[in-house]
Short mmCIF file of N, CA and C in Angstrom, two decimals:
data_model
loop_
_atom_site.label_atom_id
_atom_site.label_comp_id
_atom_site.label_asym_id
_atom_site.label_seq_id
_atom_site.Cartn_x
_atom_site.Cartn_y
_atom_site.Cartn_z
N UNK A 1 88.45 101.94 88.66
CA UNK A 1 89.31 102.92 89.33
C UNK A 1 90.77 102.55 89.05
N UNK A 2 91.54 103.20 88.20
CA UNK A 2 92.78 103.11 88.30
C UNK A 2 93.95 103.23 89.57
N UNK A 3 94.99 102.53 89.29
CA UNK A 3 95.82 102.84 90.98
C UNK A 3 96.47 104.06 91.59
N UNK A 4 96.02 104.85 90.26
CA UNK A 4 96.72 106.60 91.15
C UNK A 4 95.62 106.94 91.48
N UNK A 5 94.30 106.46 91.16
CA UNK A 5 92.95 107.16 92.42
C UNK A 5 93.14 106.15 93.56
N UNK A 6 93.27 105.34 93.51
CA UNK A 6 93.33 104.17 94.39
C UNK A 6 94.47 104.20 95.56
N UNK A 7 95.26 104.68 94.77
CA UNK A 7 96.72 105.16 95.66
C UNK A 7 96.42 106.06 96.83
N UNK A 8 95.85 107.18 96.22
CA UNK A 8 95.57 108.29 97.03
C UNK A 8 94.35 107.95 98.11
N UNK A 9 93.65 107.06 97.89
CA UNK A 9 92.63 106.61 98.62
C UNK A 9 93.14 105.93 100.13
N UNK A 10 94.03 104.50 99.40
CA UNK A 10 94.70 104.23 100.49
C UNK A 10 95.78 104.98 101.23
N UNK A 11 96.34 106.06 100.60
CA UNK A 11 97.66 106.89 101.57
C UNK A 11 96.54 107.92 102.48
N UNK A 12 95.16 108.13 101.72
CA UNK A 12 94.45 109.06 103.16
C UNK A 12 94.22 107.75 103.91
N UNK A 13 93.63 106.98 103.99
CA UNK A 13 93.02 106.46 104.73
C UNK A 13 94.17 105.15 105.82
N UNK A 14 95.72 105.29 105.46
CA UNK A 14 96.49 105.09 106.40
C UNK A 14 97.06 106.25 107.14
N UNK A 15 96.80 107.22 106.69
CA UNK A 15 97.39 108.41 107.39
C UNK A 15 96.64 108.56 108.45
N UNK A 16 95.00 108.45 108.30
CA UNK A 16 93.74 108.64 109.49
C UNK A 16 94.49 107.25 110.57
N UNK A 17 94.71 106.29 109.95
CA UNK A 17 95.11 105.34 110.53
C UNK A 17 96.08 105.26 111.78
N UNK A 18 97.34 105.98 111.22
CA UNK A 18 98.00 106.67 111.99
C UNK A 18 97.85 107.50 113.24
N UNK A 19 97.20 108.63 112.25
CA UNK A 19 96.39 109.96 113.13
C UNK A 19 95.70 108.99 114.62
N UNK A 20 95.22 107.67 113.99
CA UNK A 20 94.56 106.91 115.43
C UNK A 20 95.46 106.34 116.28
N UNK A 21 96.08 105.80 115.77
CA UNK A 21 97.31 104.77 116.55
C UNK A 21 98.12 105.91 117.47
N UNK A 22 97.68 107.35 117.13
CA UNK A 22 98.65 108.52 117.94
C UNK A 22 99.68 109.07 117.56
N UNK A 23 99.70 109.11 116.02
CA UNK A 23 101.11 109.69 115.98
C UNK A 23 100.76 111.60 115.87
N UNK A 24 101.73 112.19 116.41
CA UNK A 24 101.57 113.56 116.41
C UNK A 24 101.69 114.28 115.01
N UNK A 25 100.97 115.39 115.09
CA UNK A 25 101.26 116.78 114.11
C UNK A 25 102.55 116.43 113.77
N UNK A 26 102.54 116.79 112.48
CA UNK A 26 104.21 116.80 111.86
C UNK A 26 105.06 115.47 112.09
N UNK A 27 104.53 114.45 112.54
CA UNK A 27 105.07 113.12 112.32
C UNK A 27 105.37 112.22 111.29
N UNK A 28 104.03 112.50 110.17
CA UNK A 28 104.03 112.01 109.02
C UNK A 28 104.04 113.17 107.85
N UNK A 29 104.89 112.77 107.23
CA UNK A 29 105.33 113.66 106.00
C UNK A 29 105.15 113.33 104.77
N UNK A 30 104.22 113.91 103.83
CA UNK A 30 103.65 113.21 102.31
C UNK A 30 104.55 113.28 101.22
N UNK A 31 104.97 112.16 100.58
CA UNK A 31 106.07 112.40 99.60
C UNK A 31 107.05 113.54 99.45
N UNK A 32 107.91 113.03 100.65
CA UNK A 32 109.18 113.88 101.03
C UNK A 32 110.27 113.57 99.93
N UNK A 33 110.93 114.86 99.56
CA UNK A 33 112.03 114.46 98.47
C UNK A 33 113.15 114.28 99.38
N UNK A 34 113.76 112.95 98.95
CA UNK A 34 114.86 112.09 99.47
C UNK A 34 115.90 112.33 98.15
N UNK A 35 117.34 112.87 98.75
CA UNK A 35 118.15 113.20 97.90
C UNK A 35 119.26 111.58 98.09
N UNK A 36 119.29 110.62 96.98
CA UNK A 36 119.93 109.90 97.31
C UNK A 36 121.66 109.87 96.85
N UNK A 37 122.35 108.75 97.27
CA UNK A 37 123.64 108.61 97.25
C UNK A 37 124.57 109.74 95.40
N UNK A 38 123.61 109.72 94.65
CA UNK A 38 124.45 109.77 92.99
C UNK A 38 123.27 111.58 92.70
N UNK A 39 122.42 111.59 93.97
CA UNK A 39 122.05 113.05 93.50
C UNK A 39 120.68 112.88 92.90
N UNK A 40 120.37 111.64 92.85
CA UNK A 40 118.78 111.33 92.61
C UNK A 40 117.92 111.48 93.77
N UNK A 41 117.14 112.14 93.34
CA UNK A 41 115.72 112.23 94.33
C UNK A 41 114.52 111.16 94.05
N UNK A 42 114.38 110.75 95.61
CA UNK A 42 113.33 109.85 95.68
C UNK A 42 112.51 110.33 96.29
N UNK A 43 111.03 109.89 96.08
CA UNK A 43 110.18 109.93 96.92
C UNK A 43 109.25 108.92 97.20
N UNK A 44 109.35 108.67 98.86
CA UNK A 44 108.39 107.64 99.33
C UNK A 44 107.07 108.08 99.54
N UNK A 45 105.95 107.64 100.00
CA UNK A 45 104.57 108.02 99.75
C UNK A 45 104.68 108.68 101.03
N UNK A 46 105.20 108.11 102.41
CA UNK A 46 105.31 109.05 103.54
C UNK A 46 106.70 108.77 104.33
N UNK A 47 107.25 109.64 105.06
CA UNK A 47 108.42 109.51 106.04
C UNK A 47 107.82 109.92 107.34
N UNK A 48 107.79 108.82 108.21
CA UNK A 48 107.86 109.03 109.69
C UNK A 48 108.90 109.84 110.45
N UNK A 49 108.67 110.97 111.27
CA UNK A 49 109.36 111.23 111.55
C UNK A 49 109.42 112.01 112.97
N UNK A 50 110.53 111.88 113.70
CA UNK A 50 110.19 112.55 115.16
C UNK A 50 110.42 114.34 115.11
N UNK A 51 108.90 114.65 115.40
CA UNK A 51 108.74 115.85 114.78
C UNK A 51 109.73 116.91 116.13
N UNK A 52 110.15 116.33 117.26
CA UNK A 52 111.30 117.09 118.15
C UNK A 52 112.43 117.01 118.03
N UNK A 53 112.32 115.80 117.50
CA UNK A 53 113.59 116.04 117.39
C UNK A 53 114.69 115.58 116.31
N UNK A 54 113.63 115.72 115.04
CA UNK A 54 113.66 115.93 113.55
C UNK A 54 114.57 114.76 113.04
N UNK A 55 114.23 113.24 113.48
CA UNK A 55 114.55 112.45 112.84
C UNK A 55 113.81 111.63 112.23
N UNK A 56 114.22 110.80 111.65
CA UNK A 56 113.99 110.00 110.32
C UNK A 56 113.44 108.84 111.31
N UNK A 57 112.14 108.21 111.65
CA UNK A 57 112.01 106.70 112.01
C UNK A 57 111.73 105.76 111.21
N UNK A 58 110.90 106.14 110.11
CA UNK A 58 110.50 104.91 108.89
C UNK A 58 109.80 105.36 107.92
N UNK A 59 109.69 104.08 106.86
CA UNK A 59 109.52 104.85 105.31
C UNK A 59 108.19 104.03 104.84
N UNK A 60 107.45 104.69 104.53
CA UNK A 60 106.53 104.01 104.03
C UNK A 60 105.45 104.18 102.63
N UNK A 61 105.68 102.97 102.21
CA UNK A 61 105.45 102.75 100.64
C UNK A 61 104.04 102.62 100.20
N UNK A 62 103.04 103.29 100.00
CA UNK A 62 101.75 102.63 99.35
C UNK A 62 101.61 102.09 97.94
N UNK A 63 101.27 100.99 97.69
CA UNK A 63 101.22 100.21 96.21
C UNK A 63 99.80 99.47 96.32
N UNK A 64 99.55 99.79 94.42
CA UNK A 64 97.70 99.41 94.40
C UNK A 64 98.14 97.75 94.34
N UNK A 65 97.82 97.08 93.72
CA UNK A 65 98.02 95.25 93.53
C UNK A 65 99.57 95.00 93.35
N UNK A 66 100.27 94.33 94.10
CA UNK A 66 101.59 93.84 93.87
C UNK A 66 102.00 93.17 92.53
N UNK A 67 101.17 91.98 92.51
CA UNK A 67 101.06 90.86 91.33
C UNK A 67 102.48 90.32 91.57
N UNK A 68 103.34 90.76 90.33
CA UNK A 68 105.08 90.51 89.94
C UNK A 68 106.03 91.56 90.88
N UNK A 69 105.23 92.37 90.98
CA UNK A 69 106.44 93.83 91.86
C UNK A 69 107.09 93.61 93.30
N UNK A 70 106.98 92.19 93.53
CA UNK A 70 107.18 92.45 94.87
C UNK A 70 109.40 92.82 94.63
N UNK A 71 110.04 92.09 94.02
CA UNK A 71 111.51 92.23 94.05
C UNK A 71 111.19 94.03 93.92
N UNK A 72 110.87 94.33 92.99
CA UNK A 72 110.82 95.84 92.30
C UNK A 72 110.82 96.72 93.46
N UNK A 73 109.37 96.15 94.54
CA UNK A 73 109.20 97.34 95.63
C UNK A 73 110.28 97.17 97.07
N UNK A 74 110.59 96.37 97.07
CA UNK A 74 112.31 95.81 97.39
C UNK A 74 112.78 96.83 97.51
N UNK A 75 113.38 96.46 96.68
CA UNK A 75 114.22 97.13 95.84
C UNK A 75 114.30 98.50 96.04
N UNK A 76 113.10 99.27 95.70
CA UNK A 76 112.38 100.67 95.94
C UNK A 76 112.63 101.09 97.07
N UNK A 77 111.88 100.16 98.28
CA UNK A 77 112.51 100.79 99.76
C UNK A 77 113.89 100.92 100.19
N UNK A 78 114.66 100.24 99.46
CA UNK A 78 116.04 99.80 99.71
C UNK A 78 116.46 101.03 99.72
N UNK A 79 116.32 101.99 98.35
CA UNK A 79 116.68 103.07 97.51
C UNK A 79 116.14 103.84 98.51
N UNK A 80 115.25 104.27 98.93
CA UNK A 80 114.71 105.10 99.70
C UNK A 80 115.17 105.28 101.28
N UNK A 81 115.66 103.73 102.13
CA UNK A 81 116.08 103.77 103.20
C UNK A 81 117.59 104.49 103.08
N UNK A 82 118.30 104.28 101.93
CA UNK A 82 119.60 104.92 101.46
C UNK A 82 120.01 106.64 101.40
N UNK A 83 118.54 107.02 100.40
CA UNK A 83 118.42 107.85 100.50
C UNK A 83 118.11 108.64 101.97
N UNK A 84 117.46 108.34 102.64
CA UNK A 84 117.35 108.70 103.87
C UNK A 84 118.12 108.56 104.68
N UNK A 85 119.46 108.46 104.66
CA UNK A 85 120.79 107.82 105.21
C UNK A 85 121.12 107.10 106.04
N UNK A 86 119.89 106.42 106.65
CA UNK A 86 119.93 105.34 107.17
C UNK A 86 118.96 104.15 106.29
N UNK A 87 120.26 102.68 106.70
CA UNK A 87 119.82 101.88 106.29
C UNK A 87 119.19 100.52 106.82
N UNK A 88 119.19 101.07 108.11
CA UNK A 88 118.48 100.22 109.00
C UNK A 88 117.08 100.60 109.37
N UNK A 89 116.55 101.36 108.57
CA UNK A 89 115.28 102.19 108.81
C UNK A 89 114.21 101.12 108.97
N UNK A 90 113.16 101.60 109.24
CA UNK A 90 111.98 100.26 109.42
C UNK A 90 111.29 100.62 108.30
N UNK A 91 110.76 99.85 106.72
CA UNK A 91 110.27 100.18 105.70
C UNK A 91 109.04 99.12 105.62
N UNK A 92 107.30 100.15 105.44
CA UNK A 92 106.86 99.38 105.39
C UNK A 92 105.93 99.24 104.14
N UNK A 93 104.98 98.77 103.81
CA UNK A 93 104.65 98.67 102.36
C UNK A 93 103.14 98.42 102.84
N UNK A 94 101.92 99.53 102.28
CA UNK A 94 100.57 99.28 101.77
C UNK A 94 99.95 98.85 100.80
N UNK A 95 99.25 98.01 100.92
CA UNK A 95 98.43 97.66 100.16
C UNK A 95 96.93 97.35 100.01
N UNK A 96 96.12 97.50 99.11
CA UNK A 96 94.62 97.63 99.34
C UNK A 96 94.57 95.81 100.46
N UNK A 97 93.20 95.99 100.77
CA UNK A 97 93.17 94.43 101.06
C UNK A 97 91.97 93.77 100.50
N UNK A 98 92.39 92.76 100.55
CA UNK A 98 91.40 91.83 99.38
C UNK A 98 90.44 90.82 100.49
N UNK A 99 90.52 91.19 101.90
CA UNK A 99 89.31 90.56 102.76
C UNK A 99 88.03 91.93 103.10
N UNK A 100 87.12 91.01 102.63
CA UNK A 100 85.79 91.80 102.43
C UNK A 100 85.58 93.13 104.11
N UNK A 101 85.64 91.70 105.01
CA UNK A 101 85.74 92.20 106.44
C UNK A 101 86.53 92.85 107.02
N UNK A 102 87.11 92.97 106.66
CA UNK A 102 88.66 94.01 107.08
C UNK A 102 88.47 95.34 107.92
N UNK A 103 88.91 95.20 108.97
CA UNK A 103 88.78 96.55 109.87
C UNK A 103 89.51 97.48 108.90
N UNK A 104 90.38 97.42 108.20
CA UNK A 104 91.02 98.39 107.41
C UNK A 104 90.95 97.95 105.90
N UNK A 105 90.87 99.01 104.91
CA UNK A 105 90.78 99.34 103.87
C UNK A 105 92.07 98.48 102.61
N UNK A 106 93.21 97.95 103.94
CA UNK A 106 94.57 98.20 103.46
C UNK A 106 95.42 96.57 104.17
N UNK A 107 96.44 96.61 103.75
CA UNK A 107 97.09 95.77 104.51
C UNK A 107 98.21 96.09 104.54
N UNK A 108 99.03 96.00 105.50
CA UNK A 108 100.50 96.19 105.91
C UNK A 108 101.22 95.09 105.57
N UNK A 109 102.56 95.55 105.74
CA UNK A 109 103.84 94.31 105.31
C UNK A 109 105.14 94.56 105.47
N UNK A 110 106.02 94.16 105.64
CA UNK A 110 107.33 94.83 106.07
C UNK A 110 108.12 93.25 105.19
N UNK A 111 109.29 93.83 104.52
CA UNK A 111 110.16 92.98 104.74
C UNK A 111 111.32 92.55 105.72
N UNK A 112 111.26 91.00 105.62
CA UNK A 112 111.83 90.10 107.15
C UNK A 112 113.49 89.90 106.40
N UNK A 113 114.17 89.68 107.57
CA UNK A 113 115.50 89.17 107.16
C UNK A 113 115.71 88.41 106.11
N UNK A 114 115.41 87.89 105.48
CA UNK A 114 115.52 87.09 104.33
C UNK A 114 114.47 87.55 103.08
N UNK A 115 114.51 88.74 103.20
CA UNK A 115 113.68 89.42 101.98
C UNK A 115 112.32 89.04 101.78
N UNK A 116 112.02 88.46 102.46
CA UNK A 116 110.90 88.13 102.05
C UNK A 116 109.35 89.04 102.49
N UNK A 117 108.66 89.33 102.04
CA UNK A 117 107.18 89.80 102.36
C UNK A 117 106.76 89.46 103.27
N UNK A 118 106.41 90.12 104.52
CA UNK A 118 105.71 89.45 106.33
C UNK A 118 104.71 90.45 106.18
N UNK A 119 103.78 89.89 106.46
CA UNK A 119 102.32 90.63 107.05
C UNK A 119 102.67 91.31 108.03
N UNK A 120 102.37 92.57 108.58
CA UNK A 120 101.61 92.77 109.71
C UNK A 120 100.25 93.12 110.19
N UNK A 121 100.42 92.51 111.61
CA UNK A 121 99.12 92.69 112.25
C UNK A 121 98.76 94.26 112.52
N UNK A 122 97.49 95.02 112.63
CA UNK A 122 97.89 96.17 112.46
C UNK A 122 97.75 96.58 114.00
N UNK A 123 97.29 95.33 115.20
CA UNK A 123 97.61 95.50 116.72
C UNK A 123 99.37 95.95 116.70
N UNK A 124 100.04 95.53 115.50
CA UNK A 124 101.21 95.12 116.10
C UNK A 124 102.19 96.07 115.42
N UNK A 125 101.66 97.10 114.63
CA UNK A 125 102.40 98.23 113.96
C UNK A 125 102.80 99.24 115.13
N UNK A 126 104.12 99.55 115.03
CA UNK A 126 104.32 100.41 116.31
C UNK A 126 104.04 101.46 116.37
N UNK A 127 103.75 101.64 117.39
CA UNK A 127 103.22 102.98 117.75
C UNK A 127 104.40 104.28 117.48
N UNK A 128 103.67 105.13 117.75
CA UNK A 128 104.86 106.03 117.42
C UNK A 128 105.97 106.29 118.71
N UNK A 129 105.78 106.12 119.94
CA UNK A 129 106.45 106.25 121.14
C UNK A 129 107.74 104.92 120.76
N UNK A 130 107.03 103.80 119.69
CA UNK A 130 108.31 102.88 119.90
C UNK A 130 109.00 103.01 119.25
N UNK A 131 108.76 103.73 117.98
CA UNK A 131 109.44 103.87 116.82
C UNK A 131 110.44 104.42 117.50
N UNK A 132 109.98 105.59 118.07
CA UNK A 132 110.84 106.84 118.39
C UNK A 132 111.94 105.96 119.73
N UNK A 133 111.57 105.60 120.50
CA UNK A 133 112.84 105.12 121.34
C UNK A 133 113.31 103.83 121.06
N UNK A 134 112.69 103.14 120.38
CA UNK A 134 113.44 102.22 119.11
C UNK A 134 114.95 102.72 118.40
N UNK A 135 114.38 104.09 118.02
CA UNK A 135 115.73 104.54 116.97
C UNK A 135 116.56 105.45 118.34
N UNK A 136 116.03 105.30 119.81
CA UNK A 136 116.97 106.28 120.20
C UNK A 136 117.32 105.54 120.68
N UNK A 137 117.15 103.99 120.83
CA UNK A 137 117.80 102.70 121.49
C UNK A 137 119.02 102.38 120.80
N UNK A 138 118.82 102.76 119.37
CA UNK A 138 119.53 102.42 118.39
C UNK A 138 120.98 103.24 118.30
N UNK A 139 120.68 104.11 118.31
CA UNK A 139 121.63 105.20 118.43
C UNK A 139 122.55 104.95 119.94
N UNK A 140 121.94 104.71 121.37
CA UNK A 140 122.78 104.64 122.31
C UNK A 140 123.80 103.72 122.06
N UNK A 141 122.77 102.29 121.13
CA UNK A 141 124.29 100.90 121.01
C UNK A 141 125.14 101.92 120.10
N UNK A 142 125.10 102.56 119.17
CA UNK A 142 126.07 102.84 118.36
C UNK A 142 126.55 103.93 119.10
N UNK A 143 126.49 104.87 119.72
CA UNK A 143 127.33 105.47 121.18
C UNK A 143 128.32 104.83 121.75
N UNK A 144 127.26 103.86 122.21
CA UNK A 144 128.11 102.46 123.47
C UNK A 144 128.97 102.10 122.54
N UNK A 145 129.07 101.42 121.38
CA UNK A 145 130.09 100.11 120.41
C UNK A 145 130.85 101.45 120.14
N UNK A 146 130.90 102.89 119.80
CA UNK A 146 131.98 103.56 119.09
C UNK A 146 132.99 103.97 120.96
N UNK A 147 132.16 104.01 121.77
CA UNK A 147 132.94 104.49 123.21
C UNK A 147 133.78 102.80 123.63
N UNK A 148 133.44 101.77 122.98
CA UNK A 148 134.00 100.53 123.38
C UNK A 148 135.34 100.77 122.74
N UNK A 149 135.13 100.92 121.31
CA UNK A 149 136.12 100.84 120.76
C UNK A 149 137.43 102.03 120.59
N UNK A 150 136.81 102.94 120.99
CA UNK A 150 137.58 104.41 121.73
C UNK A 150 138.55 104.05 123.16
N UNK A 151 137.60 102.66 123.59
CA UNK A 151 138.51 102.51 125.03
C UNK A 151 139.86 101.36 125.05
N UNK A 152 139.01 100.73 123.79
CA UNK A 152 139.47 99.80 123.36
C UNK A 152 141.42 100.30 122.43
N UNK A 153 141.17 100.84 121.83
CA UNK A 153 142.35 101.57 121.34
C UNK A 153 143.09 102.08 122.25
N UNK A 154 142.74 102.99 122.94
CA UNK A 154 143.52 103.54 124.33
C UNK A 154 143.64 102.64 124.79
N UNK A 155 143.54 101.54 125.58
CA UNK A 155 144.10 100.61 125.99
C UNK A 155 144.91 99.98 125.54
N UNK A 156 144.95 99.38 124.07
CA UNK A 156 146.10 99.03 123.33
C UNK A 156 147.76 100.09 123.50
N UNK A 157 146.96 101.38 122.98
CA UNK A 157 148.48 102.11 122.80
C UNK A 157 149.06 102.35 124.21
N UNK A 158 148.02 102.13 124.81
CA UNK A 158 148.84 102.68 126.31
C UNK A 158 149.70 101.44 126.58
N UNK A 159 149.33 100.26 126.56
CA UNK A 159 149.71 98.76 126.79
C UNK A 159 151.02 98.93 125.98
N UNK A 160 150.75 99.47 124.42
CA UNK A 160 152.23 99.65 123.66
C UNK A 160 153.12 100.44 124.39
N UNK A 161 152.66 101.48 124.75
CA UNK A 161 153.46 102.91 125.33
C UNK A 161 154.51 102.13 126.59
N UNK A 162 153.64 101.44 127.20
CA UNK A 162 154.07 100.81 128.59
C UNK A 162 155.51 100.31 128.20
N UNK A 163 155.29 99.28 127.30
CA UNK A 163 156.21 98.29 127.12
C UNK A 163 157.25 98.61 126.37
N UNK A 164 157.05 99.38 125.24
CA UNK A 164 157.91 100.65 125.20
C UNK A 164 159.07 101.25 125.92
N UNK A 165 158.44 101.76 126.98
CA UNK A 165 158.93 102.25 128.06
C UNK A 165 159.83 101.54 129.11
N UNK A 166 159.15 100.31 129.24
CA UNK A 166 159.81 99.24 130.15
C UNK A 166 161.22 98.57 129.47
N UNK A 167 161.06 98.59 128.02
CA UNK A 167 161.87 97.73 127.10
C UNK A 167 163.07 99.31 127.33
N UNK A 168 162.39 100.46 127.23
CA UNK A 168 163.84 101.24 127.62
C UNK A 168 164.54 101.40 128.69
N UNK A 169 163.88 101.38 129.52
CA UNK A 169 164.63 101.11 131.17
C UNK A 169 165.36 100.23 131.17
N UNK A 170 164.84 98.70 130.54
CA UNK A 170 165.95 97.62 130.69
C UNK A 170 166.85 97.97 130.33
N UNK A 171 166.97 98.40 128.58
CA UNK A 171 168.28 98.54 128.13
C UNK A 171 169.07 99.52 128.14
N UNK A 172 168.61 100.51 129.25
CA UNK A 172 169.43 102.02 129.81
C UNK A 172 169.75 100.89 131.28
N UNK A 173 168.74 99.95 131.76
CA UNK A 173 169.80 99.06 133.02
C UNK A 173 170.98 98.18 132.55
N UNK A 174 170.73 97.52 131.65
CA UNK A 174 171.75 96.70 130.79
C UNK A 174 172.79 97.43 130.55
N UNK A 175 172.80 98.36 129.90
CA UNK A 175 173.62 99.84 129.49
C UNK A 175 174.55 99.98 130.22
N UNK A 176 173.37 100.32 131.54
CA UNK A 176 174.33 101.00 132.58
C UNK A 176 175.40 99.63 133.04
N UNK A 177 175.22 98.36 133.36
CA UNK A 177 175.33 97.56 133.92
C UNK A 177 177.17 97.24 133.30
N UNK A 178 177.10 97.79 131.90
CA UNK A 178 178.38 97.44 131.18
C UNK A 178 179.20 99.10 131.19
N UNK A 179 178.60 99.81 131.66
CA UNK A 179 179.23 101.36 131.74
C UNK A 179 178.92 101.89 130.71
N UNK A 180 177.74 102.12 129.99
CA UNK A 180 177.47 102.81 129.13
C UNK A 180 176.39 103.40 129.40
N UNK A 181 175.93 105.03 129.16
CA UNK A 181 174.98 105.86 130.10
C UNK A 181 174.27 105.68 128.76
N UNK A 182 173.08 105.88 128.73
CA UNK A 182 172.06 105.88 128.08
C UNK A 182 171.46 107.08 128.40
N UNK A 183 170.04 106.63 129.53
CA UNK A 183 169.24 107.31 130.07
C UNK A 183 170.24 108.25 131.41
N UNK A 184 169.98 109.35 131.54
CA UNK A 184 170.58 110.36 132.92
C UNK A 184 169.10 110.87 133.22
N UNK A 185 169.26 111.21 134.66
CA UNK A 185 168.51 112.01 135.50
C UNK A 185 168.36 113.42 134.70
N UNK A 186 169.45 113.83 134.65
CA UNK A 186 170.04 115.26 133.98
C UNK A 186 169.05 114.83 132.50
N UNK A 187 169.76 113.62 131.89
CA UNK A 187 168.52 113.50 130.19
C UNK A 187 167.29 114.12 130.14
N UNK A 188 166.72 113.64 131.74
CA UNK A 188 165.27 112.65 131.35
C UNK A 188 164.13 114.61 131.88
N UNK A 189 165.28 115.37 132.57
CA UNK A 189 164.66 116.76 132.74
C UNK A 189 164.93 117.87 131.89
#
């Protein structure tokens, strides 16, 4: 069996996978064209996605034997999380599995902070409820950090504005102090 029958074997039989773990109608999407950064289209084998409220949660790669490909499929998701315009996406990677006993057909894997290839357990693949408030967790910090720094600025210029202000009073008091009018009542309306 070559790996484009093999391919298709394992992308049905993680999709049923899915379909179990609960993810809804229209959640998973079969080689979605991803328009990336230079106008190239990619396509991943499936895109997770929150079918209400039509976002992007994760990308996922099916591949028949790795062998040498692991930098390559890297690499691949990299391109694909880009394309999908986020790059913090959760990208995960299938593969047949090579234990006889295997509740599944397949094995999971995600790459870890340091690039490297991590198994997962498939107790421990998230469900779709986490994905989904995972990325809406995600989104509130980047709410919260852009409203920090919104308050954060206003506070500066106002702090400038202040002193500003104070530095002109002195020297309309100084001013005045030697008989020279600066600031008037009459000016300042």
């Amino acid at each position: 069996m070559n790996e484009r029958e093999f391919h298709s074997v394992l992308a049905s039989e993680f999709a049923a996978f899915l379909k179990d773990r609960g993810y809804p109608d229209g959640s998973l999407i079969y080689e979605p064209r991803l328009k990336g950064p230079q106008g190239k289209l990619y396509r991943p084998d499936f895109l997770i996605v929150d079918p209400i409220r039509n976002e992007r949660l994760a990308i996922v790669e099916v591949k028949g034997r790795l062998n040498d490909r692991v930098q390559y499929v890297q690499e691949q998701l990299e391109h694909y999380k880009k394309a999908a315009g986020d790059s913090t996406l959760p990208a995960f990677l299938v593969t047949p599995s090579d234990a006889p006993n295997s509740q599944y057909p397949f094995q999971l894997y995600i790459f870890d902070d340091q690039n490297q290839l991590e198994k997962v357990d498939f107790m421990l693949f998230p469900a779709f409820s986490a994905l989904s408030s995972n990325h809406i967790a995600e989104q509130k910090q980047d709410i919260r950090e852009e409203k920090e720094k919104a308050t954060n600025s206003f506070q500066i210029i106002s702090h400038i504005t202040a002193f500003i202000l104070v530095a002109l009073f002195i020297a309309d008091f100084v001013c005045s102090l030697k008989g020279i009018t600066v600031i008037t009542a009459e000016r300042l309306t």
